[in-house]
PDB file of C-alpha atoms in Angstrom:
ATOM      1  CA  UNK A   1       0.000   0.000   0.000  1.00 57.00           C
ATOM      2  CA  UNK A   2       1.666   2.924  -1.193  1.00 61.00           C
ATOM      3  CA  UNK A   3       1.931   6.392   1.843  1.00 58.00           C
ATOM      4  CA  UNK A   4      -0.418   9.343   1.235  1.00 57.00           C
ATOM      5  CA  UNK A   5       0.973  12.306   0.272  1.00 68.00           C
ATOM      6  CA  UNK A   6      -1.141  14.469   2.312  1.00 80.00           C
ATOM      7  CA  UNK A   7      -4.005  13.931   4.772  1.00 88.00           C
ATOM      8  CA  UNK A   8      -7.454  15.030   4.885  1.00 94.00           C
ATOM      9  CA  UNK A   9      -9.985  15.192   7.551  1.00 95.00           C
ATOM     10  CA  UNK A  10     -13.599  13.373   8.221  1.00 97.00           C
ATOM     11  CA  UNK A  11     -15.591  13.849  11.214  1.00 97.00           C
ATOM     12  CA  UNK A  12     -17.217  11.256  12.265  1.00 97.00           C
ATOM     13  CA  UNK A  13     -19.597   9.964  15.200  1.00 97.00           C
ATOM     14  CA  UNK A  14     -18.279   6.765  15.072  1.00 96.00           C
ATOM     15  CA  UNK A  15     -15.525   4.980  13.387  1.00 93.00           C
ATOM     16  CA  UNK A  16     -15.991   3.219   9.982  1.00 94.00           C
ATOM     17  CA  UNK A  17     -15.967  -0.381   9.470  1.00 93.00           C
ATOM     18  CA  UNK A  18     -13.104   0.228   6.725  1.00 94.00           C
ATOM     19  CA  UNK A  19     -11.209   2.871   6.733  1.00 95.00           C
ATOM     20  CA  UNK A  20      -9.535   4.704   3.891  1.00 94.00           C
ATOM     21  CA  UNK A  21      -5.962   5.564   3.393  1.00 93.00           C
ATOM     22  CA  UNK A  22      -5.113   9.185   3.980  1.00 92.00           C
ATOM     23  CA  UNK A  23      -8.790   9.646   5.919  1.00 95.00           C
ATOM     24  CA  UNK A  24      -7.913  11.198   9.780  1.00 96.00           C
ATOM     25  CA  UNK A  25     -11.467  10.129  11.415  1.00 97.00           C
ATOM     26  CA  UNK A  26     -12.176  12.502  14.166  1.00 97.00           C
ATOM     27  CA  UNK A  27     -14.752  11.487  16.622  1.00 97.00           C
ATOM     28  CA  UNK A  28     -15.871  14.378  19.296  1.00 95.00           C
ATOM     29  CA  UNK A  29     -18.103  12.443  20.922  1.00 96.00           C
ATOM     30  CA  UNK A  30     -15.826   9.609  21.697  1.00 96.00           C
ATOM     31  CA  UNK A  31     -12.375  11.966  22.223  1.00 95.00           C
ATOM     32  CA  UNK A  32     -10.879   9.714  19.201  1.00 95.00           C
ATOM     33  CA  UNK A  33      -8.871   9.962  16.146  1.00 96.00           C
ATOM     34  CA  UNK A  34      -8.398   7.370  14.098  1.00 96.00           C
ATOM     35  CA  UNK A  35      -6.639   6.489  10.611  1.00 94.00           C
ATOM     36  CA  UNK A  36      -4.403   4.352   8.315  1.00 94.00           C
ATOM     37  CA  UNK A  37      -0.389   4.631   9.177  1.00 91.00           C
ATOM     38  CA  UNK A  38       0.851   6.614   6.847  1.00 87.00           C
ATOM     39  CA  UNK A  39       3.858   4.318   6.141  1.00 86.00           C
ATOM     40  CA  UNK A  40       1.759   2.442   4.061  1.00 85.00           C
ATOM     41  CA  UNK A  41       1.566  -0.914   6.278  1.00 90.00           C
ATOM     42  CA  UNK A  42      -2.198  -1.234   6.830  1.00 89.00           C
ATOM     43  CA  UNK A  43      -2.221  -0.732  10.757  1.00 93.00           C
ATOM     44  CA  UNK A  44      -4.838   1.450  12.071  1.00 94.00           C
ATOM     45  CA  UNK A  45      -3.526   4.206  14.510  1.00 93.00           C
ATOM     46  CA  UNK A  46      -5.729   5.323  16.941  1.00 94.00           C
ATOM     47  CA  UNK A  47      -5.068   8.523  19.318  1.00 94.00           C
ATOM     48  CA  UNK A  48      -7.230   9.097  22.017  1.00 94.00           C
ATOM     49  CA  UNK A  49      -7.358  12.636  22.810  1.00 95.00           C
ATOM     50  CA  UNK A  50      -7.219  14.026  26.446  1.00 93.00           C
ATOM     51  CA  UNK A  51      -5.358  17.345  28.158  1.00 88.00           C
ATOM     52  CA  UNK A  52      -2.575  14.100  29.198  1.00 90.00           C
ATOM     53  CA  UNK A  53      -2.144  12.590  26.029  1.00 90.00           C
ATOM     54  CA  UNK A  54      -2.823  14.316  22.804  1.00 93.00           C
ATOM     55  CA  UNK A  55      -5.380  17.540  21.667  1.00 94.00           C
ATOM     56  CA  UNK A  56      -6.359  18.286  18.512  1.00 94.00           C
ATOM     57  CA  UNK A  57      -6.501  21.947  17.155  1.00 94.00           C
ATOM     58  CA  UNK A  58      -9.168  22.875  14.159  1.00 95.00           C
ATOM     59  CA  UNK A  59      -8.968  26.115  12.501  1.00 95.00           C
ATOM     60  CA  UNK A  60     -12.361  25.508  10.657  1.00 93.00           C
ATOM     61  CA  UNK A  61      -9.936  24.139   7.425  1.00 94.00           C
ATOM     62  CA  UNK A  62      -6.747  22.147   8.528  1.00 92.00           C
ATOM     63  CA  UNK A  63      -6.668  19.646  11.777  1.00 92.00           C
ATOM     64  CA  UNK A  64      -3.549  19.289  14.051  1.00 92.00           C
ATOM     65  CA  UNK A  65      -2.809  17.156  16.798  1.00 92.00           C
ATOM     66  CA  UNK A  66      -0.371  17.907  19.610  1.00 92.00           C
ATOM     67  CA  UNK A  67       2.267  16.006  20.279  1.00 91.00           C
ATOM     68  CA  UNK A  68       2.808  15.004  16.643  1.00 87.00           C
ATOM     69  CA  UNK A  69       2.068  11.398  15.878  1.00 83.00           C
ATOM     70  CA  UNK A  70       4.930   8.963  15.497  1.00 71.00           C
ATOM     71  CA  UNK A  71       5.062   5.288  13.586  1.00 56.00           C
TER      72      UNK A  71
END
């Protein structure tokens, strides 16, 4: 599976059965983002968000979550 070149952004209530490469799923309801590493190896990566783990910032076009998102 070949690594997205950029990501775009879907909110969601809840998390789709299958999700699609280069998709960040943000749930607000259930404090979760969710999507498909971007190395291209299939896992699903999902960051719960919380003041002690990650937050997410949305400027009404781009989404960023704090700290950054490793592998």
């Amino acid at each position: 599976m070949k690594a997205p070149q950029a990501l775009t952004h879907e909110f969601v209530e809840f998390v789709p059965r299958e999700l699609r490469q280069g998709v960040l799923y943000v749930s607000i309801p259930y404090a979760t983002v969710i999507h498909m590493c971007c190395c291209g190896c299939g896992q699903q990566v999902v960051t719960p968000l919380a003041p002690s783990q990650w937050t997410l910032s949305f400027d009404g076009k781009s989404i960023s979550l704090h700290p950054s998102v490793g592998n």
